[in-house]
Each structure stands twice: as C-alpha cells, then as structure tokens.
Amino acid sequence: MSSRRGACPTLLEPMQTGDGLLARLTPVAGLSGRQLAGLARAAACFGNGIVEITARGSLQVRGLTLESTGGLAAQVDALGIAVRSGLPVETNPLAGLDRDEAADPRERAREIRERAEALGLASRLGPKVSVTVDGGGVLGLGGIIADVKLEAVAGEELAERAKGRGICAESAITWLLRVGGSSSTARVLGRFSQSEAAEITLRVLAAVAEHGPTARARDVSDAELAAITGRVPTPATGRSEPCLPVGRFHLAGGGQARGFALAYGQIDSGALARFAESIGENRENRLAPGRGLLVLGLSGNEDEVLLTDAEEAGLVVDGADPRLFIATCAGRPACASAHLATKRLADRLVARRPDLPRQNPVHISGCAKQCARPSGPAVTLLGAEDGHQIMHDGADRAPDLEALLEELAEDDRASMQGQNS
C-alpha cells in the first residue's frame, strides 16, 4: 500500500484515501463489454461501488481494503485484462483506428517502452514520469502533461514528395518533441525523424534519471537538453485544448466509434455494469483521456440505441455539457477527508449555470489535497475544516462565477451543520 503523497496508485499497490484504498489500472488493450461489466461488478464486490476514469484515461476502483485488494487483482486476472506496468508511454485512445491520424503511434510507443525497460530506466525514474506518443487525429494528447511529448507531423509537401517517389507515407512523418508539460507549456526541442525521436526520448529520460528518483523533465536544464539534441530548446507557444472524448468519431475503413464521458469522472458500478451489458459482451471499448469511454464499431441504428442507454446510465453524451468543464474529487460523504459535498455542489452549479464557459473550468476539491485537480487553469473551490476558499489557478477572474461558488459553498456548509446538530 502506498501512502506517500505524489506516489501513483496501482492495482497491486493501492493508495490510502479518505474512503479506503484506491486502485488504478490502465489496460494494455481495449476492454470487451464482458470485461467492462466484470470490472464494474468487481468494484461493487471488493470496493465501495464507485468507479472512476481519470483525466489521463485510467480506471480507478475506490473503497478497497487490504483484504479485498487481492480479490480485485485476482478478478482482473480472471477477466483476462492485461494491465500496463513499467514506464507509462501513452498513445491516442483511437491509435491505429483514427482515419485522420498522421501516423499510427503504437510501434513508436512500443519501441520506447521496451528500450527503456532494457536500459533499466523504468526502475530509475519516478512513478509520475511519463511519455506521450501522439499520432494526431481527432483525439490528440496535447492537453496531457508528460515529461516527453512526441507528436506526429505530416507536412503536405513532404507527403506529396513521398507519394511521388512511391515511398511509404510513414517516411514522410517527422516527430515534434517537447519536454516537461502539456503542448502549451512544454519546451520545444524541434522535429526529428522516427529513429531520432525514439533515441532522443530515451536520452532525455536518462538525463531525468540522473537527477534522482523524484526528478521530472522540468529539472533537466536547457544546456543539458541542447547537449542531447544539438539544439537549444525554445519556449512553448500556443494553447492546448483539453481532450473531449464525447461524440461520434469516424474510423479508418468506414467504421465509427461513439464517445462518452463519466460525469465528474465517476459512475456507480451498477450503472456501468448495465451499460456495458447493453453494449454487448464482445464489443470493444477503450478508456480515453478526459474521463472518457469509447465504444467501437457501431452502425447507425446501434448508435441511436446506445445514446439512450448511455443517458440512462448518467453518462455525458453531449460535447457542450457543462459537466465536462467541472472537475471534482470524491467529496463528502464518500470521502472522510472531504469538507464539501463536491458532486452535489457540481450538480447545483450546473443547474444554475448551464452555460458554464469552457475557458473557465471549475475545480471543486473537498480538502487541501486537491484531488482531481485539472492540469490547466481553473477556478478552484477548496473545502477546509473552518470554511472554504476560492482560488484562481491561472484562470481568468470571473466575479459572477466566484459569487455563485461562494453562495453554494455557504449553503453546503449550513446543510452539513444542520445534519450534525
């Protein structure tokens, strides 16, 4: 069991939280409907019945005990679900299927993962060190923070030149490398060929490891990076949009996928099991960044039925739904550490502000740990034993939103005092 703040929970090493132990798992491949339903039932059997999908697209089971953790792990194994271990090297949720991706990122990710393991880097790096390999397409990874970020870039001129020579289009791809942040905050190293990109990624990771087991890429100096690449890093430019895995997505070969999100990243295990069963036991599903769930291989008629089932399960089905722009922790009463009923507050905020602007995302945290904190700017309502506070973490000031959050927080505190009296 891990209790160190900043450590990453896993299936075999869960983390202590206010509502028991929390286990996190990232499947190596997609989940069938049978596997997804089985996971949901296991969450009810061994945990407290709360299932989460994180902002990075991992699945979490809450409310475990020391005794029940082994049972969950055994059930995951019995369901035939392979779980990722070692250095996290993340790819797009529709990798290899997205008709608009510039390149299939899976081979590059596999190479980096295997070479990092062979070099012993995985054991020398901290648990939060990660790599993203973004093949482009509709569900990019620009908003995901990583220590090394690779993004496939296919210039039209390069692609046409390759086509004219009868060369594979993949050879027209270059990889844009960034270090230490999201696409809008990470330092830019430049564009490199496929073989160069993998080699430089490993050398940057080795440099991170040299700074110690708690180091991140931000600790590697510009001079060190310039020695690796022969180029001086440049500051990030632009703004990275969050990944919104909600809607219909067209796949290579003519198929389609339908994406949903868990409201505030959380769902009751019973509702998830029923939804998974309605999908069909052999249908492939993929977890997605942005607290998303993608259902693959749908026809037009199936899509309409699935939308109805998803709404009944409480999933977010509309990309304009304001619940997509609110991040909350488990909150009271699920978490004993929380001073705010975060989910209820979020629902009340949505009822009062259905037009909540995405440029001012809201974070409602029940305590000072700030669980589920967004990676980008946010207006944060933070619960405390003696009240609450509102912080603007890089977000624009919004006096009307701040006043509404103050009102809702005061109502929540009065409600809690009434229940305790």
Short mmCIF file of C-alpha atoms in Angstrom, two decimals:
data_model
loop_
_atom_site.label_atom_id
_atom_site.label_comp_id
_atom_site.label_asym_id
_atom_site.label_seq_id
_atom_site.Cartn_x
_atom_site.Cartn_y
_atom_site.Cartn_z
CA MET A 1 0.00 0.00 0.00
CA SER A 2 1.23 3.50 -0.85
CA SER A 3 0.52 6.45 1.42
CA ARG A 4 3.19 8.85 0.11
CA ARG A 5 1.73 11.98 -1.40
CA GLY A 6 2.63 12.11 -5.08
CA ALA A 7 3.02 8.37 -5.48
CA CYS A 8 0.89 6.72 -8.15
CA PRO A 9 -1.54 4.01 -7.03
CA THR A 10 -1.60 0.75 -8.96
CA LEU A 11 -3.68 -2.40 -8.90
CA LEU A 12 -1.23 -4.18 -6.58
CA GLU A 13 -0.14 -1.09 -4.64
CA PRO A 14 -3.29 0.93 -3.93
CA MET A 15 -3.22 4.33 -2.26
CA GLN A 16 -4.87 5.27 1.02
CA THR A 17 -7.62 7.88 0.57
CA GLY A 18 -10.41 9.20 2.74
CA ASP A 19 -12.78 6.42 1.65
CA GLY A 20 -10.37 3.48 1.85
CA LEU A 21 -7.81 2.25 -0.62
CA LEU A 22 -7.84 3.36 -4.25
CA ALA A 23 -6.50 1.09 -7.02
CA ARG A 24 -5.69 2.36 -10.51
CA LEU A 25 -5.24 0.27 -13.63
CA THR A 26 -4.57 1.05 -17.26
CA PRO A 27 -5.48 -1.81 -19.62
CA VAL A 28 -2.90 -2.62 -22.26
CA ALA A 29 -5.65 -3.04 -24.87
CA GLY A 30 -9.35 -2.32 -25.23
CA LEU A 31 -11.95 -3.93 -22.96
CA SER A 32 -14.77 -6.11 -24.22
CA GLY A 33 -18.27 -5.47 -22.91
CA ARG A 34 -17.92 -8.61 -20.80
CA GLN A 35 -14.65 -7.39 -19.26
CA LEU A 36 -16.01 -3.90 -18.57
CA ALA A 37 -19.13 -5.31 -16.89
CA GLY A 38 -16.94 -7.70 -14.90
CA LEU A 39 -14.76 -4.83 -13.68
CA ALA A 40 -17.85 -2.89 -12.61
CA ARG A 41 -19.20 -5.85 -10.64
CA ALA A 42 -15.78 -6.38 -9.05
CA ALA A 43 -15.78 -2.74 -7.91
CA ALA A 44 -19.04 -3.39 -6.06
CA CYS A 45 -17.83 -6.70 -4.63
CA PHE A 46 -14.39 -5.60 -3.42
CA GLY A 47 -14.74 -1.80 -3.16
CA ASN A 48 -17.49 0.68 -2.38
CA GLY A 49 -19.08 0.55 -5.84
CA ILE A 50 -17.55 3.79 -7.14
CA VAL A 51 -15.70 3.52 -10.46
CA GLU A 52 -13.71 6.39 -11.94
CA ILE A 53 -11.99 7.15 -15.23
CA THR A 54 -9.21 9.67 -14.78
CA ALA A 55 -8.24 12.70 -16.83
CA ARG A 56 -5.45 10.56 -18.34
CA GLY A 57 -7.77 7.66 -19.18
CA SER A 58 -7.02 5.16 -16.41
CA LEU A 59 -9.67 3.28 -14.43
CA GLN A 60 -9.91 3.59 -10.65
CA VAL A 61 -11.76 1.49 -8.06
CA ARG A 62 -12.42 3.13 -4.70
CA GLY A 63 -13.18 1.94 -1.19
CA LEU A 64 -10.93 -1.12 -1.14
CA THR A 65 -9.46 -2.70 1.99
CA LEU A 66 -6.19 -4.52 2.50
CA GLU A 67 -8.14 -7.78 2.41
CA SER A 68 -10.19 -7.00 -0.70
CA THR A 69 -7.35 -5.64 -2.85
CA GLY A 70 -6.09 -9.12 -3.66
CA GLY A 71 -9.59 -10.20 -4.65
CA LEU A 72 -9.88 -7.33 -7.13
CA ALA A 73 -6.49 -8.16 -8.66
CA ALA A 74 -7.49 -11.82 -8.98
CA GLN A 75 -10.74 -10.87 -10.70
CA VAL A 76 -8.93 -8.58 -13.15
CA ASP A 77 -6.66 -11.52 -13.99
CA ALA A 78 -9.63 -13.90 -14.32
CA LEU A 79 -11.27 -11.49 -16.77
CA GLY A 80 -8.16 -11.70 -18.96
CA ILE A 81 -7.33 -7.99 -18.63
CA ALA A 82 -3.63 -7.23 -19.15
CA VAL A 83 -2.61 -4.18 -17.12
CA ARG A 84 0.16 -1.79 -18.11
CA SER A 85 3.27 -1.72 -15.92
CA GLY A 86 6.63 -0.01 -16.13
CA LEU A 87 7.21 3.38 -17.74
CA PRO A 88 3.88 4.93 -18.84
CA VAL A 89 4.07 5.51 -22.59
CA GLU A 90 0.64 6.74 -23.62
CA THR A 91 -0.93 6.85 -27.09
CA ASN A 92 -4.14 8.29 -28.50
CA PRO A 93 -7.28 6.38 -27.45
CA LEU A 94 -8.08 5.63 -31.12
CA ALA A 95 -4.47 4.81 -32.06
CA GLY A 96 -4.36 2.76 -35.24
CA LEU A 97 -8.07 3.32 -35.93
CA ASP A 98 -8.47 7.08 -36.38
CA ARG A 99 -8.87 7.90 -40.05
CA ASP A 100 -7.36 11.35 -39.50
CA GLU A 101 -4.21 10.41 -37.61
CA ALA A 102 -0.92 11.37 -39.24
CA ALA A 103 0.78 8.15 -38.11
CA ASP A 104 0.00 5.07 -36.04
CA PRO A 105 1.86 5.81 -32.78
CA ARG A 106 1.78 2.30 -31.32
CA GLU A 107 5.02 1.00 -32.82
CA ARG A 108 6.93 4.08 -31.68
CA ALA A 109 5.44 3.74 -28.19
CA ARG A 110 6.30 0.04 -28.03
CA GLU A 111 9.90 0.74 -29.05
CA ILE A 112 10.35 3.42 -26.38
CA ARG A 113 8.74 1.27 -23.68
CA GLU A 114 10.83 -1.82 -24.49
CA ARG A 115 14.12 0.05 -24.85
CA ALA A 116 13.51 1.95 -21.59
CA GLU A 117 12.96 -1.38 -19.85
CA ALA A 118 16.08 -2.90 -21.39
CA LEU A 119 18.16 0.11 -20.32
CA GLY A 120 16.83 -0.14 -16.76
CA LEU A 121 15.29 3.34 -16.96
CA ALA A 122 11.85 2.31 -15.73
CA SER A 123 13.22 1.38 -12.30
CA ARG A 124 15.32 4.56 -12.01
CA LEU A 125 12.56 7.03 -12.86
CA GLY A 126 9.89 8.36 -10.53
CA PRO A 127 6.34 6.92 -10.74
CA LYS A 128 4.90 10.06 -12.34
CA VAL A 129 7.42 10.28 -15.20
CA SER A 130 5.63 9.60 -18.48
CA VAL A 131 5.82 9.85 -22.27
CA THR A 132 3.04 10.59 -24.74
CA VAL A 133 3.25 9.48 -28.37
CA ASP A 134 0.56 11.37 -30.27
CA GLY A 135 -0.25 10.17 -33.76
CA GLY A 136 -2.53 13.14 -34.37
CA GLY A 137 -6.16 12.77 -35.29
CA VAL A 138 -9.31 13.88 -33.58
CA LEU A 139 -8.40 12.86 -30.02
CA GLY A 140 -4.95 14.32 -29.53
CA LEU A 141 -2.88 14.33 -26.35
CA GLY A 142 -1.88 17.99 -26.40
CA GLY A 143 -3.52 18.77 -23.07
CA ILE A 144 -1.89 15.84 -21.27
CA ILE A 145 1.18 16.72 -19.21
CA ALA A 146 4.17 14.46 -19.85
CA ASP A 147 7.92 14.55 -19.38
CA VAL A 148 8.50 13.84 -23.06
CA LYS A 149 5.86 14.50 -25.71
CA LEU A 150 6.12 13.23 -29.29
CA GLU A 151 3.63 14.39 -31.90
CA ALA A 152 3.50 13.12 -35.48
CA VAL A 153 3.59 15.88 -38.08
CA ALA A 154 2.89 15.22 -41.75
CA GLY A 155 3.56 18.24 -43.90
CA GLU A 156 1.62 18.27 -47.18
CA GLU A 157 4.76 18.97 -49.18
CA LEU A 158 6.63 16.10 -47.54
CA ALA A 159 3.71 13.70 -48.02
CA GLU A 160 3.31 14.61 -51.69
CA ARG A 161 7.03 14.21 -52.29
CA ALA A 162 6.97 10.75 -50.69
CA LYS A 163 3.90 9.77 -52.70
CA GLY A 164 5.54 10.91 -55.94
CA ARG A 165 8.56 8.73 -55.23
CA GLY A 166 6.43 5.73 -54.33
CA ILE A 167 7.69 5.91 -50.73
CA CYS A 168 5.56 4.79 -47.77
CA ALA A 169 3.70 7.78 -46.32
CA GLU A 170 5.09 6.96 -42.85
CA SER A 171 8.53 8.00 -44.06
CA ALA A 172 7.14 11.50 -44.68
CA ILE A 173 6.37 11.84 -40.98
CA THR A 174 8.50 13.86 -38.60
CA TRP A 175 8.03 13.88 -34.83
CA LEU A 176 7.80 17.11 -32.88
CA LEU A 177 9.44 16.70 -29.47
CA ARG A 178 8.52 18.69 -26.38
CA VAL A 179 9.74 18.31 -22.81
CA GLY A 180 8.10 18.84 -19.44
CA GLY A 181 4.46 19.89 -19.66
CA SER A 182 1.46 20.00 -21.96
CA SER A 183 1.75 21.10 -25.58
CA SER A 184 1.17 24.67 -24.47
CA THR A 185 3.73 24.70 -21.64
CA ALA A 186 6.48 22.19 -22.57
CA ARG A 187 9.82 23.31 -24.01
CA VAL A 188 10.17 22.58 -27.72
CA LEU A 189 13.16 20.54 -28.88
CA GLY A 190 12.25 20.51 -32.59
CA ARG A 191 11.29 18.00 -35.27
CA PHE A 192 13.10 14.72 -35.76
CA SER A 193 12.90 11.58 -37.85
CA GLN A 194 11.26 8.49 -36.39
CA SER A 195 14.52 6.82 -35.37
CA GLU A 196 15.91 10.09 -33.95
CA ALA A 197 12.73 10.72 -31.97
CA ALA A 198 12.94 7.43 -30.09
CA GLU A 199 16.66 7.82 -29.39
CA ILE A 200 16.31 11.40 -28.10
CA THR A 201 13.35 10.42 -25.93
CA LEU A 202 15.45 7.74 -24.23
CA ARG A 203 18.37 10.11 -23.75
CA VAL A 204 16.10 12.74 -22.17
CA LEU A 205 14.67 10.09 -19.83
CA ALA A 206 18.20 9.04 -18.92
CA ALA A 207 19.01 12.67 -18.09
CA VAL A 208 15.91 12.83 -15.86
CA ALA A 209 17.04 9.66 -14.07
CA GLU A 210 20.46 11.21 -13.42
CA HIS A 211 18.73 13.88 -11.33
CA GLY A 212 17.37 11.27 -8.93
CA PRO A 213 14.23 9.17 -8.33
CA THR A 214 11.99 12.19 -7.65
CA ALA A 215 13.14 14.21 -10.68
CA ARG A 216 10.98 15.26 -13.61
CA ALA A 217 11.91 16.60 -17.03
CA ARG A 218 11.49 20.15 -15.75
CA ASP A 219 14.66 19.52 -13.68
CA VAL A 220 16.74 18.97 -16.83
CA SER A 221 18.36 22.25 -17.88
CA ASP A 222 18.29 23.80 -21.33
CA ALA A 223 22.04 23.22 -21.54
CA GLU A 224 21.61 19.50 -20.85
CA LEU A 225 18.88 19.24 -23.48
CA ALA A 226 20.98 21.13 -26.00
CA ALA A 227 23.82 18.66 -25.41
CA ILE A 228 21.44 15.80 -26.23
CA THR A 229 19.85 17.26 -29.36
CA GLY A 230 22.37 19.82 -30.61
CA ARG A 231 19.57 22.40 -30.44
CA VAL A 232 18.70 24.94 -27.77
CA PRO A 233 15.10 24.36 -26.54
CA THR A 234 12.60 27.07 -27.28
CA PRO A 235 9.66 28.16 -25.10
CA ALA A 236 6.22 26.72 -25.72
CA THR A 237 3.74 28.69 -27.79
CA GLY A 238 0.01 28.44 -28.26
CA ARG A 239 -2.72 26.87 -26.17
CA SER A 240 -3.57 23.18 -25.87
CA GLU A 241 -7.25 22.30 -25.85
CA PRO A 242 -8.48 19.62 -23.46
CA CYS A 243 -9.38 16.25 -24.94
CA LEU A 244 -13.18 15.91 -25.13
CA PRO A 245 -13.92 12.25 -25.93
CA VAL A 246 -17.63 12.87 -26.45
CA GLY A 247 -19.40 12.44 -29.77
CA ARG A 248 -19.15 10.38 -32.93
CA PHE A 249 -15.72 9.59 -34.34
CA HIS A 250 -15.05 8.21 -37.81
CA LEU A 251 -12.59 5.34 -38.10
CA ALA A 252 -10.31 4.18 -40.87
CA GLY A 253 -12.12 1.72 -43.11
CA GLY A 254 -15.52 3.33 -42.69
CA GLY A 255 -16.46 2.35 -39.14
CA GLN A 256 -17.31 4.70 -36.32
CA ALA A 257 -16.98 5.00 -32.57
CA ARG A 258 -19.18 6.76 -30.06
CA GLY A 259 -17.54 8.51 -27.14
CA PHE A 260 -18.97 9.29 -23.71
CA ALA A 261 -17.58 10.81 -20.54
CA LEU A 262 -18.23 9.99 -16.91
CA ALA A 263 -19.91 12.92 -15.18
CA TYR A 264 -17.18 14.38 -12.96
CA GLY A 265 -15.14 11.27 -13.79
CA GLN A 266 -17.25 8.95 -11.65
CA ILE A 267 -20.05 6.38 -12.06
CA ASP A 268 -21.91 3.89 -9.89
CA SER A 269 -20.69 0.37 -10.61
CA GLY A 270 -24.23 -0.93 -11.11
CA ALA A 271 -24.98 1.70 -13.76
CA LEU A 272 -21.67 0.93 -15.52
CA ALA A 273 -22.34 -2.82 -15.48
CA ARG A 274 -25.80 -2.37 -17.01
CA PHE A 275 -24.42 -0.07 -19.69
CA ALA A 276 -21.58 -2.49 -20.51
CA GLU A 277 -24.07 -5.35 -20.83
CA SER A 278 -26.21 -3.30 -23.20
CA ILE A 279 -23.15 -2.76 -25.43
CA GLY A 280 -22.70 -6.47 -25.98
CA GLU A 281 -20.13 -8.77 -24.44
CA ASN A 282 -17.80 -8.82 -27.45
CA ARG A 283 -17.89 -5.13 -28.36
CA GLU A 284 -14.56 -3.36 -27.89
CA ASN A 285 -14.38 -0.35 -25.58
CA ARG A 286 -11.44 1.93 -24.90
CA LEU A 287 -10.79 4.26 -21.99
CA ALA A 288 -9.88 7.78 -23.08
CA PRO A 289 -8.23 10.89 -21.61
CA GLY A 290 -10.84 13.37 -20.47
CA ARG A 291 -12.56 10.73 -18.29
CA GLY A 292 -13.92 9.10 -21.44
CA LEU A 293 -15.21 5.77 -22.65
CA LEU A 294 -15.22 4.94 -26.37
CA VAL A 295 -17.46 2.23 -27.87
CA LEU A 296 -16.09 0.97 -31.19
CA GLY A 297 -17.57 -0.50 -34.36
CA LEU A 298 -21.10 0.88 -34.34
CA SER A 299 -23.68 1.08 -37.11
CA GLY A 300 -26.10 4.00 -37.38
CA ASN A 301 -29.02 2.14 -35.77
CA GLU A 302 -26.87 0.88 -32.90
CA ASP A 303 -25.63 4.40 -32.24
CA GLU A 304 -29.13 5.72 -31.51
CA VAL A 305 -29.92 2.90 -29.08
CA LEU A 306 -26.55 3.32 -27.36
CA LEU A 307 -27.15 7.03 -26.79
CA THR A 308 -30.37 6.23 -24.93
CA ASP A 309 -28.63 3.59 -22.79
CA ALA A 310 -25.78 6.00 -22.02
CA GLU A 311 -28.13 8.76 -20.88
CA GLU A 312 -29.94 6.30 -18.62
CA ALA A 313 -26.57 5.36 -17.09
CA GLY A 314 -25.85 9.04 -16.37
CA LEU A 315 -23.02 9.37 -18.89
CA VAL A 316 -22.25 12.65 -20.63
CA VAL A 317 -23.34 12.33 -24.28
CA ASP A 318 -23.07 15.96 -25.48
CA GLY A 319 -19.76 17.74 -26.04
CA ALA A 320 -21.30 21.01 -24.80
CA ASP A 321 -22.43 19.52 -21.48
CA PRO A 322 -21.12 21.82 -18.69
CA ARG A 323 -20.25 18.78 -16.57
CA LEU A 324 -17.26 18.31 -18.88
CA PHE A 325 -15.77 21.55 -17.56
CA ILE A 326 -16.05 20.74 -13.84
CA ALA A 327 -13.51 18.53 -12.04
CA THR A 328 -14.32 17.21 -8.58
CA CYS A 329 -12.81 14.85 -6.05
CA ALA A 330 -14.94 12.12 -4.45
CA GLY A 331 -16.20 14.58 -1.84
CA ARG A 332 -18.46 14.12 1.16
CA PRO A 333 -19.90 11.62 2.16
CA ALA A 334 -17.81 9.23 0.02
CA CYS A 335 -14.51 10.56 1.39
CA ALA A 336 -13.95 11.03 5.12
CA SER A 337 -11.35 13.77 4.45
CA ALA A 338 -13.75 15.97 2.47
CA HIS A 339 -15.36 19.12 3.85
CA LEU A 340 -17.59 19.65 0.81
CA ALA A 341 -20.23 17.52 -0.93
CA THR A 342 -18.43 18.08 -4.21
CA LYS A 343 -20.73 16.11 -6.55
CA ARG A 344 -23.86 17.77 -5.17
CA LEU A 345 -22.20 21.18 -5.43
CA ALA A 346 -21.25 20.47 -9.03
CA ASP A 347 -24.81 19.46 -9.92
CA ARG A 348 -26.15 22.63 -8.31
CA LEU A 349 -23.59 24.71 -10.21
CA VAL A 350 -24.70 23.12 -13.50
CA ALA A 351 -28.35 23.80 -12.66
CA ARG A 352 -27.59 27.47 -12.01
CA ARG A 353 -25.02 27.91 -14.79
CA PRO A 354 -25.84 25.56 -17.69
CA ASP A 355 -23.84 27.94 -19.90
CA LEU A 356 -20.63 27.46 -17.89
CA PRO A 357 -17.83 28.57 -20.26
CA ARG A 358 -15.13 26.03 -21.04
CA GLN A 359 -12.45 28.71 -20.87
CA ASN A 360 -13.08 28.91 -17.09
CA PRO A 361 -13.13 25.26 -15.93
CA VAL A 362 -14.05 24.74 -12.28
CA HIS A 363 -12.32 22.51 -9.75
CA ILE A 364 -14.26 21.60 -6.59
CA SER A 365 -12.00 19.98 -4.00
CA GLY A 366 -13.20 18.70 -0.64
CA CYS A 367 -9.88 19.25 1.12
CA ALA A 368 -6.37 20.66 0.74
CA LYS A 369 -5.11 17.59 -1.12
CA GLN A 370 -6.84 18.96 -4.25
CA CYS A 371 -7.50 15.53 -5.75
CA ALA A 372 -8.63 15.55 -9.41
CA ARG A 373 -7.01 18.96 -9.96
CA PRO A 374 -7.01 19.86 -13.68
CA SER A 375 -3.64 20.26 -15.36
CA GLY A 376 -4.51 23.66 -16.79
CA PRO A 377 -6.01 26.89 -15.45
CA ALA A 378 -9.07 26.52 -13.24
CA VAL A 379 -11.25 28.34 -10.72
CA THR A 380 -10.92 26.23 -7.56
CA LEU A 381 -13.39 25.96 -4.68
CA LEU A 382 -11.42 24.40 -1.83
CA GLY A 383 -13.04 22.96 1.29
CA ALA A 384 -11.46 23.34 4.72
CA GLU A 385 -12.39 22.47 8.30
CA ASP A 386 -13.15 26.10 9.10
CA GLY A 387 -14.83 27.01 5.82
CA HIS A 388 -13.65 27.31 2.23
CA GLN A 389 -11.63 29.45 -0.14
CA ILE A 390 -11.71 30.26 -3.83
CA MET A 391 -8.52 30.37 -5.87
CA HIS A 392 -7.81 31.32 -9.46
CA ASP A 393 -5.14 28.90 -10.64
CA GLY A 394 -4.18 30.71 -13.81
CA ALA A 395 -7.82 31.17 -14.84
CA ASP A 396 -9.40 34.50 -15.75
CA ARG A 397 -11.21 36.26 -12.94
CA ALA A 398 -14.96 35.67 -13.12
CA PRO A 399 -16.70 37.66 -10.35
CA ASP A 400 -20.17 36.26 -11.10
CA LEU A 401 -18.89 32.67 -11.01
CA GLU A 402 -16.95 33.36 -7.82
CA ALA A 403 -20.06 34.82 -6.15
CA LEU A 404 -22.11 31.78 -7.12
CA LEU A 405 -19.47 29.39 -5.79
CA GLU A 406 -19.41 31.34 -2.51
CA GLU A 407 -23.20 31.03 -2.23
CA LEU A 408 -23.23 27.32 -2.98
CA ALA A 409 -20.37 26.63 -0.55
CA GLU A 410 -22.16 28.51 2.25
CA ASP A 411 -25.34 26.54 1.59
CA ASP A 412 -23.37 23.30 1.67
CA ARG A 413 -21.75 24.20 4.99
CA ALA A 414 -25.12 25.14 6.50
CA SER A 415 -26.56 21.84 5.32
CA MET A 416 -23.71 19.89 6.91
CA GLN A 417 -24.09 21.76 10.21
CA GLY A 418 -27.80 21.03 10.17
CA GLN A 419 -27.16 17.30 9.70
CA ASN A 420 -24.64 17.28 12.58
CA SER A 421 -26.83 19.20 15.04
#
